[in-house]
Amino acid sequence: MPVENADRAIRGEATVAAPLDKVWKAWTTKEGIQTFFGPDCNVELRVDGAYEIFFDLEAPPGQKGGEGMRILALQPKKMLAVTWNAPPHLPNVRGQRTHVVIRFRALGEGQTKVTLTHDGWGEGAEWDEAWMYFTRAWNEVVLPRFVHRFTVGPIDWSNPPDLRGSPAQAAKGSRPGS
């Protein structure tokens, strides 16, 4: 039975051997984001502050990545909710916004669990393509790079690793569409 668009969400999770403070900073500061998420960003850690992640630094303005994204809500060291847009090759969906909620939970002994939910999907072929794109992006790229950052070290943006099928990728525990 197909998932109804109103109920469709991408889910992923990762547990890393790092204290909550370091994990929170990895997702909420420029220095942290540059270690796993993207080579550059603009973050203003406040409600309605910028949460822009730039993936293609050579692209013209408006085509660099998560431009124009905003922080919807935050509870320090517990939850970060942001708007998100689609990549430039999906212009109809890119012109709209979805939602990403990242939750943080200290597990003790210096371990922290991060769960991610991406929802707010519309209907139609381009929306379906965006959903498939982000199912892969979050669960095969971003979360594995996050784990890599805490197990191996920061991402080298001049030669980023392909972590699909790696132990870091397997540790993410994704459940797309559930």
PDB file of C-alpha atoms in Angstrom:
ATOM      1  CA  MET A   1       0.000   0.000   0.000  1.00  0.00           C
ATOM      2  CA  PRO A   2       1.556   3.342  -0.998  1.00  0.00           C
ATOM      3  CA  VAL A   3       2.267   5.905   1.682  1.00  0.00           C
ATOM      4  CA  GLU A   4      -0.149   8.818   1.541  1.00  0.00           C
ATOM      5  CA  ASN A   5       1.641  12.128   0.928  1.00  0.00           C
ATOM      6  CA  ALA A   6       0.146  13.586   4.122  1.00  0.00           C
ATOM      7  CA  ASP A   7       1.777  10.772   6.119  1.00  0.00           C
ATOM      8  CA  ARG A   8       5.020  10.552   4.162  1.00  0.00           C
ATOM      9  CA  ALA A   9       8.174  11.292   6.128  1.00  0.00           C
ATOM     10  CA  ILE A  10      11.824  10.434   5.846  1.00  0.00           C
ATOM     11  CA  ARG A  11      13.349   9.181   9.065  1.00  0.00           C
ATOM     12  CA  GLY A  12      16.910   8.453  10.002  1.00  0.00           C
ATOM     13  CA  GLU A  13      18.993   8.147  13.104  1.00  0.00           C
ATOM     14  CA  ALA A  14      22.592   7.864  14.167  1.00  0.00           C
ATOM     15  CA  THR A  15      24.351   7.289  17.448  1.00  0.00           C
ATOM     16  CA  VAL A  16      27.871   8.618  17.912  1.00  0.00           C
ATOM     17  CA  ALA A  17      30.474   8.312  20.650  1.00  0.00           C
ATOM     18  CA  ALA A  18      30.457  11.999  21.505  1.00  0.00           C
ATOM     19  CA  PRO A  19      28.936  14.090  24.276  1.00  0.00           C
ATOM     20  CA  LEU A  20      25.705  15.974  23.623  1.00  0.00           C
ATOM     21  CA  ASP A  21      27.465  19.377  23.669  1.00  0.00           C
ATOM     22  CA  LYS A  22      29.752  18.402  20.772  1.00  0.00           C
ATOM     23  CA  VAL A  23      26.931  16.850  18.756  1.00  0.00           C
ATOM     24  CA  TRP A  24      24.712  19.929  19.240  1.00  0.00           C
ATOM     25  CA  LYS A  25      27.553  22.187  18.094  1.00  0.00           C
ATOM     26  CA  ALA A  26      28.130  19.980  15.031  1.00  0.00           C
ATOM     27  CA  TRP A  27      24.576  20.703  13.834  1.00  0.00           C
ATOM     28  CA  THR A  28      24.231  24.318  15.006  1.00  0.00           C
ATOM     29  CA  THR A  29      27.513  26.156  14.398  1.00  0.00           C
ATOM     30  CA  LYS A  30      29.390  27.044  11.236  1.00  0.00           C
ATOM     31  CA  GLU A  31      32.496  25.264  12.499  1.00  0.00           C
ATOM     32  CA  GLY A  32      30.505  22.125  13.280  1.00  0.00           C
ATOM     33  CA  ILE A  33      28.454  22.049  10.082  1.00  0.00           C
ATOM     34  CA  GLN A  34      31.617  22.349   7.994  1.00  0.00           C
ATOM     35  CA  THR A  35      32.933  19.112   9.562  1.00  0.00           C
ATOM     36  CA  PHE A  36      30.226  16.909   7.993  1.00  0.00           C
ATOM     37  CA  PHE A  37      27.213  18.650   6.416  1.00  0.00           C
ATOM     38  CA  GLY A  38      28.548  21.091   3.841  1.00  0.00           C
ATOM     39  CA  PRO A  39      31.667  23.076   2.992  1.00  0.00           C
ATOM     40  CA  ASP A  40      30.052  26.390   3.957  1.00  0.00           C
ATOM     41  CA  CYS A  41      26.946  27.676   5.692  1.00  0.00           C
ATOM     42  CA  ASN A  42      25.163  30.605   7.272  1.00  0.00           C
ATOM     43  CA  VAL A  43      23.624  29.845  10.667  1.00  0.00           C
ATOM     44  CA  GLU A  44      21.937  32.275  13.048  1.00  0.00           C
ATOM     45  CA  LEU A  45      20.961  30.104  16.004  1.00  0.00           C
ATOM     46  CA  ARG A  46      17.606  31.652  16.915  1.00  0.00           C
ATOM     47  CA  VAL A  47      14.001  31.156  15.868  1.00  0.00           C
ATOM     48  CA  ASP A  48      13.630  32.575  12.337  1.00  0.00           C
ATOM     49  CA  GLY A  49      17.417  32.723  12.019  1.00  0.00           C
ATOM     50  CA  ALA A  50      19.161  31.501   8.890  1.00  0.00           C
ATOM     51  CA  TYR A  51      20.006  27.797   8.512  1.00  0.00           C
ATOM     52  CA  GLU A  52      21.588  27.756   5.075  1.00  0.00           C
ATOM     53  CA  ILE A  53      23.917  24.949   4.021  1.00  0.00           C
ATOM     54  CA  PHE A  54      25.960  25.562   0.860  1.00  0.00           C
ATOM     55  CA  PHE A  55      26.953  22.467  -1.086  1.00  0.00           C
ATOM     56  CA  ASP A  56      28.136  23.941  -4.413  1.00  0.00           C
ATOM     57  CA  LEU A  57      30.279  26.977  -3.689  1.00  0.00           C
ATOM     58  CA  GLU A  58      30.942  27.614  -7.401  1.00  0.00           C
ATOM     59  CA  ALA A  59      27.231  27.838  -8.305  1.00  0.00           C
ATOM     60  CA  PRO A  60      25.534  31.199  -8.816  1.00  0.00           C
ATOM     61  CA  PRO A  61      23.516  32.686  -5.946  1.00  0.00           C
ATOM     62  CA  GLY A  62      20.264  30.805  -5.474  1.00  0.00           C
ATOM     63  CA  GLN A  63      21.818  27.544  -6.713  1.00  0.00           C
ATOM     64  CA  LYS A  64      24.401  26.805  -3.994  1.00  0.00           C
ATOM     65  CA  GLY A  65      22.193  24.526  -1.889  1.00  0.00           C
ATOM     66  CA  GLY A  66      19.935  25.158   1.097  1.00  0.00           C
ATOM     67  CA  GLU A  67      19.655  28.892   0.576  1.00  0.00           C
ATOM     68  CA  GLY A  68      16.868  30.800   2.299  1.00  0.00           C
ATOM     69  CA  MET A  69      16.270  28.087   4.902  1.00  0.00           C
ATOM     70  CA  ARG A  70      15.122  29.264   8.341  1.00  0.00           C
ATOM     71  CA  ILE A  71      15.056  27.915  11.860  1.00  0.00           C
ATOM     72  CA  LEU A  72      11.453  27.171  12.832  1.00  0.00           C
ATOM     73  CA  ALA A  73      12.007  26.120  16.445  1.00  0.00           C
ATOM     74  CA  LEU A  74      14.785  25.118  18.771  1.00  0.00           C
ATOM     75  CA  GLN A  75      15.286  23.745  22.229  1.00  0.00           C
ATOM     76  CA  PRO A  76      18.997  23.878  23.006  1.00  0.00           C
ATOM     77  CA  LYS A  77      20.590  20.430  23.018  1.00  0.00           C
ATOM     78  CA  LYS A  78      17.174  18.778  22.485  1.00  0.00           C
ATOM     79  CA  MET A  79      15.631  19.792  19.143  1.00  0.00           C
ATOM     80  CA  LEU A  80      16.278  21.848  16.021  1.00  0.00           C
ATOM     81  CA  ALA A  81      13.525  22.359  13.421  1.00  0.00           C
ATOM     82  CA  VAL A  82      14.276  24.022  10.081  1.00  0.00           C
ATOM     83  CA  THR A  83      12.694  24.639   6.711  1.00  0.00           C
ATOM     84  CA  TRP A  84      14.268  22.850   3.768  1.00  0.00           C
ATOM     85  CA  ASN A  85      14.168  23.195  -0.005  1.00  0.00           C
ATOM     86  CA  ALA A  86      14.777  20.854  -2.891  1.00  0.00           C
ATOM     87  CA  PRO A  87      17.845  20.921  -5.138  1.00  0.00           C
ATOM     88  CA  PRO A  88      17.878  23.335  -8.092  1.00  0.00           C
ATOM     89  CA  HIS A  89      17.025  20.602 -10.629  1.00  0.00           C
ATOM     90  CA  LEU A  90      13.544  20.376  -9.019  1.00  0.00           C
ATOM     91  CA  PRO A  91      12.399  24.000  -9.430  1.00  0.00           C
ATOM     92  CA  ASN A  92       8.712  23.593  -8.519  1.00  0.00           C
ATOM     93  CA  VAL A  93       9.472  21.861  -5.244  1.00  0.00           C
ATOM     94  CA  ARG A  94      12.495  24.111  -4.601  1.00  0.00           C
ATOM     95  CA  GLY A  95      10.167  27.099  -4.615  1.00  0.00           C
ATOM     96  CA  GLN A  96       8.320  25.621  -1.638  1.00  0.00           C
ATOM     97  CA  ARG A  97       9.524  24.364   1.735  1.00  0.00           C
ATOM     98  CA  THR A  98       9.460  21.136   3.688  1.00  0.00           C
ATOM     99  CA  HIS A  99      10.409  20.661   7.357  1.00  0.00           C
ATOM    100  CA  VAL A 100      13.323  18.891   9.005  1.00  0.00           C
ATOM    101  CA  VAL A 101      13.300  18.164  12.738  1.00  0.00           C
ATOM    102  CA  ILE A 102      16.502  16.934  14.376  1.00  0.00           C
ATOM    103  CA  ARG A 103      16.292  15.595  17.925  1.00  0.00           C
ATOM    104  CA  PHE A 104      19.238  15.035  20.245  1.00  0.00           C
ATOM    105  CA  ARG A 105      19.425  12.628  23.176  1.00  0.00           C
ATOM    106  CA  ALA A 106      22.361  11.930  25.454  1.00  0.00           C
ATOM    107  CA  LEU A 107      22.646   8.195  26.060  1.00  0.00           C
ATOM    108  CA  GLY A 108      25.303   8.322  28.757  1.00  0.00           C
ATOM    109  CA  GLU A 109      28.947   7.235  28.612  1.00  0.00           C
ATOM    110  CA  GLY A 110      29.667   9.982  26.074  1.00  0.00           C
ATOM    111  CA  GLN A 111      27.172   8.779  23.466  1.00  0.00           C
ATOM    112  CA  THR A 112      24.505  10.842  21.746  1.00  0.00           C
ATOM    113  CA  LYS A 113      21.639   9.745  19.513  1.00  0.00           C
ATOM    114  CA  VAL A 114      20.364  11.997  16.740  1.00  0.00           C
ATOM    115  CA  THR A 115      17.028  11.361  15.046  1.00  0.00           C
ATOM    116  CA  LEU A 116      15.940  13.187  11.920  1.00  0.00           C
ATOM    117  CA  THR A 117      12.446  13.521  10.439  1.00  0.00           C
ATOM    118  CA  HIS A 118      11.806  15.276   7.117  1.00  0.00           C
ATOM    119  CA  ASP A 119       8.139  15.905   6.279  1.00  0.00           C
ATOM    120  CA  GLY A 120       5.805  18.357   4.586  1.00  0.00           C
ATOM    121  CA  TRP A 121       5.675  16.649   1.177  1.00  0.00           C
ATOM    122  CA  GLY A 122       3.313  17.628  -1.610  1.00  0.00           C
ATOM    123  CA  GLU A 123       1.873  15.546  -4.439  1.00  0.00           C
ATOM    124  CA  GLY A 124       3.045  14.892  -7.974  1.00  0.00           C
ATOM    125  CA  ALA A 125       5.992  13.496  -9.877  1.00  0.00           C
ATOM    126  CA  GLU A 126       8.453  16.235  -8.891  1.00  0.00           C
ATOM    127  CA  TRP A 127       7.522  15.847  -5.213  1.00  0.00           C
ATOM    128  CA  ASP A 128       8.053  12.087  -5.522  1.00  0.00           C
ATOM    129  CA  GLU A 129      11.465  12.697  -7.066  1.00  0.00           C
ATOM    130  CA  ALA A 130      12.378  15.107  -4.238  1.00  0.00           C
ATOM    131  CA  TRP A 131      11.272  12.566  -1.627  1.00  0.00           C
ATOM    132  CA  MET A 132      13.426   9.855  -3.212  1.00  0.00           C
ATOM    133  CA  TYR A 133      16.354  12.284  -3.510  1.00  0.00           C
ATOM    134  CA  PHE A 134      16.201  13.199   0.181  1.00  0.00           C
ATOM    135  CA  THR A 135      15.642   9.630   1.343  1.00  0.00           C
ATOM    136  CA  ARG A 136      19.046   8.893  -0.184  1.00  0.00           C
ATOM    137  CA  ALA A 137      20.640  12.223   0.789  1.00  0.00           C
ATOM    138  CA  TRP A 138      19.833  12.026   4.490  1.00  0.00           C
ATOM    139  CA  ASN A 139      20.372   8.287   4.939  1.00  0.00           C
ATOM    140  CA  GLU A 140      23.235   7.612   2.532  1.00  0.00           C
ATOM    141  CA  VAL A 141      25.152  10.890   2.689  1.00  0.00           C
ATOM    142  CA  VAL A 142      24.420  13.312   5.556  1.00  0.00           C
ATOM    143  CA  LEU A 143      23.945  10.908   8.467  1.00  0.00           C
ATOM    144  CA  PRO A 144      26.853   8.665   7.410  1.00  0.00           C
ATOM    145  CA  ARG A 145      29.080  11.753   7.111  1.00  0.00           C
ATOM    146  CA  PHE A 146      27.915  12.813  10.574  1.00  0.00           C
ATOM    147  CA  VAL A 147      28.973   9.410  11.980  1.00  0.00           C
ATOM    148  CA  HIS A 148      32.241   9.608   9.999  1.00  0.00           C
ATOM    149  CA  ARG A 149      32.961  13.015  11.520  1.00  0.00           C
ATOM    150  CA  PHE A 150      32.896  11.473  15.016  1.00  0.00           C
ATOM    151  CA  THR A 151      34.610   8.170  14.168  1.00  0.00           C
ATOM    152  CA  VAL A 152      37.260   9.158  11.609  1.00  0.00           C
ATOM    153  CA  GLY A 153      37.331  12.960  11.581  1.00  0.00           C
ATOM    154  CA  PRO A 154      35.981  15.945   9.661  1.00  0.00           C
ATOM    155  CA  ILE A 155      35.055  15.597   5.999  1.00  0.00           C
ATOM    156  CA  ASP A 156      37.712  16.775   3.545  1.00  0.00           C
ATOM    157  CA  TRP A 157      35.528  18.758   1.134  1.00  0.00           C
ATOM    158  CA  SER A 158      38.181  18.624  -1.597  1.00  0.00           C
ATOM    159  CA  ASN A 159      37.694  14.826  -1.680  1.00  0.00           C
ATOM    160  CA  PRO A 160      34.570  13.792   0.283  1.00  0.00           C
ATOM    161  CA  PRO A 161      34.260  10.063   1.006  1.00  0.00           C
ATOM    162  CA  ASP A 162      31.570   7.825  -0.469  1.00  0.00           C
ATOM    163  CA  LEU A 163      30.231   6.187   2.674  1.00  0.00           C
ATOM    164  CA  ARG A 164      27.411   4.132   1.144  1.00  0.00           C
ATOM    165  CA  GLY A 165      27.732   0.620   2.470  1.00  0.00           C
ATOM    166  CA  SER A 166      30.319   1.609   5.094  1.00  0.00           C
ATOM    167  CA  PRO A 167      29.976   0.877   8.812  1.00  0.00           C
ATOM    168  CA  ALA A 168      29.126   4.570   9.300  1.00  0.00           C
ATOM    169  CA  GLN A 169      26.291   4.290   6.798  1.00  0.00           C
ATOM    170  CA  ALA A 170      25.026   1.081   8.381  1.00  0.00           C
ATOM    171  CA  ALA A 171      24.968   2.753  11.821  1.00  0.00           C
ATOM    172  CA  LYS A 172      22.351   5.246  10.756  1.00  0.00           C
ATOM    173  CA  GLY A 173      19.331   2.942  11.197  1.00  0.00           C
ATOM    174  CA  SER A 174      17.092   4.580   8.609  1.00  0.00           C
ATOM    175  CA  ARG A 175      13.423   3.861   8.129  1.00  0.00           C
ATOM    176  CA  PRO A 176      12.438   5.767   4.967  1.00  0.00           C
ATOM    177  CA  GLY A 177       8.744   6.407   4.602  1.00  0.00           C
ATOM    178  CA  SER A 178       7.771   4.860   7.898  1.00  0.00           C
TER     179      SER A 178
END
